[in-house]
mmCIF file of C-alpha atoms in Angstrom:
data_model
loop_
_atom_site.group_PDB
_atom_site.id
_atom_site.type_symbol
_atom_site.label_atom_id
_atom_site.label_comp_id
_atom_site.label_asym_id
_atom_site.label_seq_id
_atom_site.Cartn_x
_atom_site.Cartn_y
_atom_site.Cartn_z
ATOM 1 C CA MET A 1 133.030 110.920 81.944
ATOM 2 C CA ALA A 2 131.478 114.377 81.908
ATOM 3 C CA ALA A 3 127.749 114.699 82.444
ATOM 4 C CA THR A 4 125.621 115.786 79.517
ATOM 5 C CA LEU A 5 124.247 119.300 79.903
ATOM 6 C CA LEU A 6 120.652 120.092 79.071
ATOM 7 C CA ALA A 7 118.922 123.413 78.544
ATOM 8 C CA ARG A 8 116.762 124.872 81.275
ATOM 9 C CA ARG A 9 114.004 127.337 80.695
ATOM 10 C CA ASP A 10 115.912 130.013 82.596
ATOM 11 C CA GLY A 11 118.836 129.736 80.176
ATOM 12 C CA THR A 12 121.164 127.844 82.514
ATOM 13 C CA GLU A 13 122.219 124.247 82.059
ATOM 14 C CA ALA A 14 121.706 121.132 84.176
ATOM 15 C CA ALA A 15 123.768 117.975 84.465
ATOM 16 C CA LEU A 16 121.660 114.863 83.976
ATOM 17 C CA GLU A 17 121.986 112.385 86.835
ATOM 18 C CA ARG A 18 121.093 108.689 86.715
ATOM 19 C CA GLY A 19 118.749 106.564 88.775
ATOM 20 C CA VAL A 20 116.000 109.073 89.466
ATOM 21 C CA SER A 21 112.273 108.421 89.447
ATOM 22 C CA PRO A 22 110.093 108.452 86.302
ATOM 23 C CA THR A 23 108.165 111.330 87.868
ATOM 24 C CA LEU A 24 111.278 113.489 88.133
ATOM 25 C CA ARG A 25 112.386 112.408 84.654
ATOM 26 C CA LEU A 26 109.098 113.744 83.261
ATOM 27 C CA TRP A 27 109.579 117.060 85.085
ATOM 28 C CA GLN A 28 113.187 117.319 83.857
ATOM 29 C CA LEU A 29 112.179 116.461 80.301
ATOM 30 C CA ALA A 30 109.393 119.056 80.242
ATOM 31 C CA GLU A 31 111.686 121.759 81.629
ATOM 32 C CA SER A 32 114.446 120.892 79.148
ATOM 33 C CA LEU A 33 112.101 120.919 76.155
ATOM 34 C CA ARG A 34 110.698 124.295 77.196
ATOM 35 C CA GLY A 35 114.276 125.547 77.483
ATOM 36 C CA TYR A 36 115.210 124.341 74.012
ATOM 37 C CA ARG A 37 112.051 125.830 72.481
ATOM 38 C CA ASP A 38 112.840 129.163 74.110
ATOM 39 C CA ARG A 39 116.414 128.991 72.801
ATOM 40 C CA ALA A 40 115.019 128.330 69.324
ATOM 41 C CA GLU A 41 112.850 131.431 69.794
ATOM 42 C CA LEU A 42 109.691 129.529 68.868
ATOM 43 C CA THR A 43 106.246 129.987 70.356
ATOM 44 C CA ILE A 44 104.181 126.884 71.067
ATOM 45 C CA GLU A 45 102.098 127.652 67.969
ATOM 46 C CA GLN A 46 105.188 127.988 65.777
ATOM 47 C CA ALA A 47 106.666 124.757 67.130
ATOM 48 C CA ALA A 48 103.411 122.908 66.458
ATOM 49 C CA GLY A 49 103.325 124.333 62.924
ATOM 50 C CA GLN A 50 106.804 122.968 62.175
ATOM 51 C CA LEU A 51 105.940 119.609 63.730
ATOM 52 C CA LYS A 52 102.661 119.141 61.847
ATOM 53 C CA PRO A 53 104.306 117.967 58.574
ATOM 54 C CA ARG A 54 106.062 115.198 60.509
ATOM 55 C CA SER A 55 102.796 113.815 61.872
ATOM 56 C CA PRO A 56 99.168 114.978 61.705
ATOM 57 C CA ARG A 57 98.919 114.170 65.406
ATOM 58 C CA TRP A 58 101.018 117.176 66.336
ATOM 59 C CA SER A 59 99.094 120.201 67.577
ATOM 60 C CA ARG A 60 99.479 123.225 69.818
ATOM 61 C CA SER A 61 97.638 121.309 72.535
ATOM 62 C CA LYS A 62 100.042 118.376 72.345
ATOM 63 C CA VAL A 63 103.139 120.552 72.653
ATOM 64 C CA GLN A 64 101.547 122.336 75.583
ATOM 65 C CA ARG A 65 100.604 119.065 77.319
ATOM 66 C CA ILE A 66 104.192 117.860 76.991
ATOM 67 C CA GLU A 67 105.549 121.061 78.531
ATOM 68 C CA THR A 68 103.023 120.971 81.384
ATOM 69 C CA ARG A 69 103.719 117.275 82.068
ATOM 70 C CA SER A 70 100.150 116.257 81.252
ATOM 71 C CA TYR A 71 101.509 113.828 78.679
ATOM 72 C CA ALA A 72 104.707 111.748 78.625
ATOM 73 C CA PRO A 73 105.921 111.882 75.009
ATOM 74 C CA GLN A 74 107.086 108.883 73.051
ATOM 75 C CA PRO A 75 110.850 108.781 72.326
ATOM 76 C CA ALA A 76 110.099 109.302 68.607
ATOM 77 C CA GLU A 77 108.104 112.411 69.442
ATOM 78 C CA VAL A 78 111.017 113.793 71.433
ATOM 79 C CA GLU A 79 113.215 113.181 68.388
ATOM 80 C CA HIS A 80 110.802 115.323 66.340
ATOM 81 C CA LEU A 81 110.945 118.096 68.945
ATOM 82 C CA ALA A 82 114.743 117.950 69.133
ATOM 83 C CA THR A 83 114.996 118.293 65.354
ATOM 84 C CA VAL A 84 112.674 121.299 65.229
ATOM 85 C CA TYR A 85 114.493 122.931 68.164
ATOM 86 C CA ASP A 86 117.899 122.256 66.550
ATOM 87 C CA VAL A 87 119.167 120.344 69.589
ATOM 88 C CA PRO A 88 122.738 119.001 69.206
ATOM 89 C CA ALA A 89 122.835 115.247 68.545
ATOM 90 C CA GLU A 90 124.401 114.253 71.879
ATOM 91 C CA GLU A 91 121.893 116.269 73.870
ATOM 92 C CA ALA A 92 119.014 114.994 71.741
ATOM 93 C CA ALA A 93 120.048 111.419 72.537
ATOM 94 C CA VAL A 94 119.877 112.238 76.253
ATOM 95 C CA LEU A 95 116.411 113.741 75.825
ATOM 96 C CA VAL A 96 115.238 110.575 74.079
ATOM 97 C CA GLN A 97 116.613 108.456 76.928
ATOM 98 C CA MET A 98 114.828 110.700 79.413
ATOM 99 C CA ALA A 99 111.580 110.104 77.507
ATOM 100 C CA ARG A 100 112.067 106.337 77.787
ATOM 101 C CA GLU A 101 112.669 106.596 81.522
ATOM 102 C CA ALA A 102 109.761 109.015 82.026
ATOM 103 C CA ARG A 103 107.389 106.444 80.534
ATOM 104 C CA GLN A 104 108.420 103.733 82.976
ATOM 105 C CA LYS A 105 106.256 103.024 86.014
ATOM 106 C CA GLY A 106 107.443 103.693 89.543
ATOM 107 C CA TRP A 107 106.060 101.494 92.335
ATOM 108 C CA TRP A 108 103.867 104.395 93.510
ATOM 109 C CA GLN A 109 102.146 104.600 90.114
ATOM 110 C CA THR A 110 100.814 101.062 90.459
ATOM 111 C CA SER A 111 99.909 101.440 94.136
ATOM 112 C CA PRO A 112 96.597 102.493 95.727
ATOM 113 C CA ILE A 113 98.043 105.941 96.435
ATOM 114 C CA PRO A 114 95.540 108.497 95.063
ATOM 115 C CA LYS A 115 96.553 109.874 91.679
ATOM 116 C CA PRO A 116 97.186 113.462 92.872
ATOM 117 C CA ALA A 117 99.521 112.194 95.608
ATOM 118 C CA GLN A 118 101.445 109.911 93.248
ATOM 119 C CA THR A 119 103.312 112.887 91.823
ATOM 120 C CA LEU A 120 104.374 113.979 95.313
ATOM 121 C CA VAL A 121 105.613 110.481 96.179
ATOM 122 C CA GLY A 122 107.451 110.250 92.862
ATOM 123 C CA LEU A 123 109.214 113.537 93.553
ATOM 124 C CA GLU A 124 110.045 112.463 97.112
ATOM 125 C CA GLN A 125 111.852 109.426 95.706
ATOM 126 C CA ALA A 126 114.314 111.719 93.925
ATOM 127 C CA ALA A 127 114.401 114.740 96.252
ATOM 128 C CA THR A 128 117.551 115.617 98.155
ATOM 129 C CA THR A 129 115.739 117.718 100.768
ATOM 130 C CA VAL A 130 112.116 118.034 101.873
ATOM 131 C CA ARG A 131 110.922 120.775 104.230
ATOM 132 C CA GLN A 132 107.408 120.295 105.575
ATOM 133 C CA PHE A 133 105.096 122.232 107.873
ATOM 134 C CA GLU A 134 102.075 120.408 109.306
ATOM 135 C CA LEU A 135 99.138 121.858 111.195
ATOM 136 C CA ALA A 136 97.104 118.772 112.086
ATOM 137 C CA LEU A 137 98.678 115.481 110.975
ATOM 138 C CA VAL A 138 101.892 113.571 111.497
ATOM 139 C CA PRO A 139 103.648 113.654 108.086
ATOM 140 C CA GLY A 140 103.249 110.488 106.031
ATOM 141 C CA LEU A 141 107.005 109.875 106.060
ATOM 142 C CA LEU A 142 106.926 109.600 109.872
ATOM 143 C CA GLN A 143 103.666 107.729 110.473
ATOM 144 C CA THR A 144 103.507 104.298 112.066
ATOM 145 C CA SER A 145 101.379 101.711 110.288
ATOM 146 C CA ASP A 146 98.805 101.752 113.111
ATOM 147 C CA TYR A 147 98.541 105.544 113.027
ATOM 148 C CA ALA A 148 98.251 105.549 109.228
ATOM 149 C CA ARG A 149 95.534 102.889 109.367
ATOM 150 C CA ALA A 150 93.505 104.806 111.959
ATOM 151 C CA LEU A 151 93.994 108.113 110.145
ATOM 152 C CA VAL A 152 92.899 106.851 106.723
ATOM 153 C CA ALA A 153 89.905 105.076 108.276
ATOM 154 C CA ALA A 154 88.863 108.335 109.967
ATOM 155 C CA ILE A 155 89.287 110.505 106.868
ATOM 156 C CA GLU A 156 87.964 107.993 104.309
ATOM 157 C CA SER A 157 85.501 105.982 106.396
ATOM 158 C CA THR A 158 84.147 104.051 103.393
ATOM 159 C CA THR A 159 87.529 102.581 102.417
ATOM 160 C CA PRO A 160 87.246 98.752 102.135
ATOM 161 C CA PRO A 161 89.546 96.888 104.573
ATOM 162 C CA GLU A 162 91.673 95.327 101.817
ATOM 163 C CA VAL A 163 92.205 98.711 100.152
ATOM 164 C CA LEU A 164 93.027 100.269 103.518
ATOM 165 C CA GLU A 165 95.778 97.719 104.115
ATOM 166 C CA ASN A 166 97.242 98.352 100.668
ATOM 167 C CA VAL A 167 97.261 102.094 101.327
ATOM 168 C CA VAL A 168 99.057 101.577 104.638
ATOM 169 C CA ALA A 169 101.618 99.259 103.014
ATOM 170 C CA ALA A 170 102.294 101.854 100.298
ATOM 171 C CA ARG A 171 102.793 104.541 102.931
ATOM 172 C CA MET A 172 105.344 102.383 104.732
ATOM 173 C CA THR A 173 107.187 101.710 101.458
ATOM 174 C CA ARG A 174 107.257 105.461 100.844
ATOM 175 C CA GLN A 175 109.307 105.901 104.033
ATOM 176 C CA GLN A 176 112.264 103.991 102.562
ATOM 177 C CA VAL A 177 113.634 107.316 101.293
ATOM 178 C CA LEU A 178 114.673 108.076 104.881
ATOM 179 C CA ILE A 179 116.861 104.987 105.256
ATOM 180 C CA ARG A 180 118.307 104.505 101.763
ATOM 181 C CA PRO A 181 122.121 104.731 101.332
ATOM 182 C CA ASP A 182 121.796 108.427 100.384
ATOM 183 C CA PRO A 183 118.864 109.293 102.655
ATOM 184 C CA LEU A 184 116.507 112.155 102.116
ATOM 185 C CA GLU A 185 117.162 115.158 104.359
ATOM 186 C CA PHE A 186 113.824 115.795 106.044
ATOM 187 C CA GLN A 187 113.123 118.999 107.974
ATOM 188 C CA VAL A 188 109.767 119.064 109.742
ATOM 189 C CA ILE A 189 107.921 121.723 111.701
ATOM 190 C CA LEU A 190 104.875 120.421 113.562
ATOM 191 C CA SER A 191 102.234 122.573 115.150
ATOM 192 C CA GLU A 192 101.828 121.566 118.796
ATOM 193 C CA ALA A 193 98.250 120.696 117.799
ATOM 194 C CA VAL A 194 99.644 117.649 115.957
ATOM 195 C CA LEU A 195 101.030 116.296 119.218
ATOM 196 C CA ARG A 196 97.838 117.086 121.141
ATOM 197 C CA CYS A 197 95.452 115.226 118.826
ATOM 198 C CA PRO A 198 95.458 111.484 119.662
ATOM 199 C CA VAL A 199 94.627 109.260 116.688
ATOM 200 C CA GLY A 200 93.621 105.614 116.975
ATOM 201 C CA GLY A 201 93.340 105.336 120.740
ATOM 202 C CA ARG A 202 95.853 105.436 123.553
ATOM 203 C CA ARG A 203 98.058 102.493 122.409
ATOM 204 C CA VAL A 204 98.278 103.634 118.777
ATOM 205 C CA TRP A 205 98.983 107.222 119.748
ATOM 206 C CA ARG A 206 101.671 106.234 122.228
ATOM 207 C CA GLY A 207 103.348 104.191 119.492
ATOM 208 C CA GLN A 208 103.259 107.171 117.148
ATOM 209 C CA LEU A 209 104.757 109.508 119.745
ATOM 210 C CA GLU A 210 107.487 106.936 120.411
ATOM 211 C CA ARG A 211 108.223 106.784 116.686
ATOM 212 C CA LEU A 212 108.626 110.577 116.560
ATOM 213 C CA ALA A 213 110.881 110.517 119.619
ATOM 214 C CA GLU A 214 113.059 107.799 118.047
ATOM 215 C CA THR A 215 113.532 109.698 114.798
ATOM 216 C CA THR A 216 114.877 112.793 116.540
ATOM 217 C CA GLY A 217 118.242 111.049 116.786
ATOM 218 C CA GLU A 218 118.580 110.551 113.026
ATOM 219 C CA SER A 219 121.190 112.795 111.389
ATOM 220 C CA ASN A 220 119.069 113.381 108.265
ATOM 221 C CA LEU A 221 115.929 114.303 110.211
ATOM 222 C CA THR A 222 115.111 117.512 112.073
ATOM 223 C CA ILE A 223 111.867 117.999 113.995
ATOM 224 C CA GLN A 224 110.764 121.303 115.485
ATOM 225 C CA VAL A 225 107.522 121.925 117.324
ATOM 226 C CA LEU A 226 105.675 125.203 116.927
ATOM 227 C CA PRO A 227 104.150 125.734 120.397
ATOM 228 C CA PHE A 228 100.745 127.228 121.101
ATOM 229 C CA THR A 229 102.562 130.019 122.914
ATOM 230 C CA ALA A 230 103.963 131.246 119.569
ATOM 231 C CA GLY A 231 100.560 132.836 118.951
ATOM 232 C CA PRO A 232 99.386 133.756 115.429
ATOM 233 C CA HIS A 233 101.841 132.660 112.747
ATOM 234 C CA PRO A 234 102.163 132.504 108.919
ATOM 235 C CA GLY A 235 101.476 128.771 108.874
ATOM 236 C CA MET A 236 97.865 129.280 109.934
ATOM 237 C CA GLU A 237 96.855 129.398 106.267
ATOM 238 C CA GLY A 238 97.690 125.719 105.900
ATOM 239 C CA ALA A 239 100.278 122.971 105.657
ATOM 240 C CA PHE A 240 102.859 122.993 102.865
ATOM 241 C CA THR A 241 105.901 121.122 101.613
ATOM 242 C CA ILE A 242 109.007 122.336 99.771
ATOM 243 C CA LEU A 243 111.016 119.841 97.735
ATOM 244 C CA THR A 244 114.571 120.329 96.473
ATOM 245 C CA LEU A 245 115.047 118.203 93.360
ATOM 246 C CA PRO A 246 118.132 117.402 91.275
ATOM 247 C CA ASP A 247 118.562 119.498 88.144
ATOM 248 C CA LEU A 248 115.355 121.494 88.254
ATOM 249 C CA ALA A 249 115.745 125.251 87.935
ATOM 250 C CA SER A 250 114.096 125.871 91.322
ATOM 251 C CA ASP A 251 112.535 124.097 94.279
ATOM 252 C CA VAL A 252 108.899 122.987 94.125
ATOM 253 C CA ALA A 253 106.260 123.777 96.749
ATOM 254 C CA TYR A 254 103.295 121.492 97.341
ATOM 255 C CA LEU A 255 100.003 122.426 98.956
ATOM 256 C CA GLU A 256 97.287 119.874 99.692
ATOM 257 C CA GLY A 257 93.638 120.485 100.567
ATOM 258 C CA PRO A 258 90.104 119.206 99.951
ATOM 259 C CA PRO A 259 89.936 120.779 96.447
ATOM 260 C CA GLY A 260 93.085 118.895 95.397
ATOM 261 C CA SER A 261 96.840 119.201 95.157
ATOM 262 C CA ILE A 262 98.617 122.347 94.008
ATOM 263 C CA TYR A 263 102.245 122.546 92.877
ATOM 264 C CA LEU A 264 103.904 125.961 92.960
ATOM 265 C CA GLU A 265 106.918 126.311 90.678
ATOM 266 C CA SER A 266 107.380 130.014 89.998
ATOM 267 C CA GLN A 267 110.382 131.464 91.775
ATOM 268 C CA ASP A 268 108.213 134.067 93.521
ATOM 269 C CA ASP A 269 105.780 131.465 94.885
ATOM 270 C CA VAL A 270 108.558 129.152 96.035
ATOM 271 C CA ARG A 271 110.441 132.067 97.597
ATOM 272 C CA ARG A 272 107.345 133.015 99.610
ATOM 273 C CA CYS A 273 106.996 129.442 100.877
ATOM 274 C CA THR A 274 110.695 129.273 101.706
ATOM 275 C CA MET A 275 110.524 132.539 103.656
ATOM 276 C CA ARG A 276 107.406 131.325 105.439
ATOM 277 C CA PHE A 277 109.176 128.122 106.465
ATOM 278 C CA ALA A 278 112.132 130.160 107.768
ATOM 279 C CA VAL A 279 109.822 132.345 109.858
ATOM 280 C CA LEU A 280 108.033 129.290 111.268
ATOM 281 C CA SER A 281 111.387 127.710 112.105
ATOM 282 C CA SER A 282 112.419 130.863 113.990
ATOM 283 C CA LEU A 283 109.148 130.812 115.967
ATOM 284 C CA ALA A 284 109.333 127.086 116.699
ATOM 285 C CA LEU A 285 111.180 125.466 119.578
ATOM 286 C CA SER A 286 114.734 124.365 118.918
ATOM 287 C CA PRO A 287 115.160 120.680 118.035
ATOM 288 C CA ALA A 288 116.406 119.983 121.569
ATOM 289 C CA ASP A 289 113.493 121.808 123.222
ATOM 290 C CA SER A 290 111.103 120.101 120.803
ATOM 291 C CA VAL A 291 112.366 116.703 121.973
ATOM 292 C CA GLU A 292 111.783 117.799 125.555
ATOM 293 C CA LEU A 293 108.177 118.783 124.815
ATOM 294 C CA LEU A 294 107.593 115.599 122.852
ATOM 295 C CA SER A 295 108.972 113.520 125.740
ATOM 296 C CA SER A 296 106.716 115.275 128.245
ATOM 297 C CA ILE A 297 103.635 114.579 126.120
ATOM 298 C CA LEU A 298 104.726 110.963 125.630
ATOM 299 C CA ALA A 299 105.047 110.565 129.415
ATOM 300 C CA GLU A 300 101.317 111.298 129.685
ATOM 301 C CA TYR A 301 100.609 108.103 127.710
ATOM 302 C CA GLN A 302 102.945 105.734 129.557
#
């Protein structure tokens, strides 16, 4: 049976896959609705004006919140939008189903994972490829439970013990994407500083280094180390992650810092991050040489 095609904002079409996360469904729905509105040649104000007679609750703000994923619309509301945008019946039915799925709750949305990070985890669940550069920390997808516990306790020292354990458990559940039947392809570049910063004491750190060494043999996982000898590099501005997601018009870049999480979606922004990752990869040690460096550091903790 042929997949149903949905409008993208860039004018292309996307085949709708099954079994993805509610987070990705919301992103797909928002992108599709923006695409259909653009095809209908309606501004947000014009769309809201045509929707208002259907319900007094419609407004410019509501349409905008739907398109920016600040609000997951009810299936009936998506039906209203599809009618105004003159969406063919078969495609409208798919949009309505997407709305139902977008309003479901993924495990991460009921976990102690901080709200800003829940979106990242939800996207990870559906991503086909994740490329990540880290300056100071072992990525969450590769952390041991002991390392995660020590790290969270150091960063958030006031976290109650029971909450801490729930956070660690959620982080371990998050790692299932690496061992599912269709595992996530994970490409990681670590600054050498990550491997030179023991967390949690000698035993915990040795366990974390062993975990990294073990994962280097996985076919869906690539680890490169950016050595100190590389000198100044484009990653000095901060860590970042690039996610490739099914049926979105472009990849998504994620930046995290004390002010909060930032998602970059414009093609120019994502292209800059992609080029930066490529440069860092060219400066980093090869995967084989990275394993050799990792093994030498691990030997210091035996």
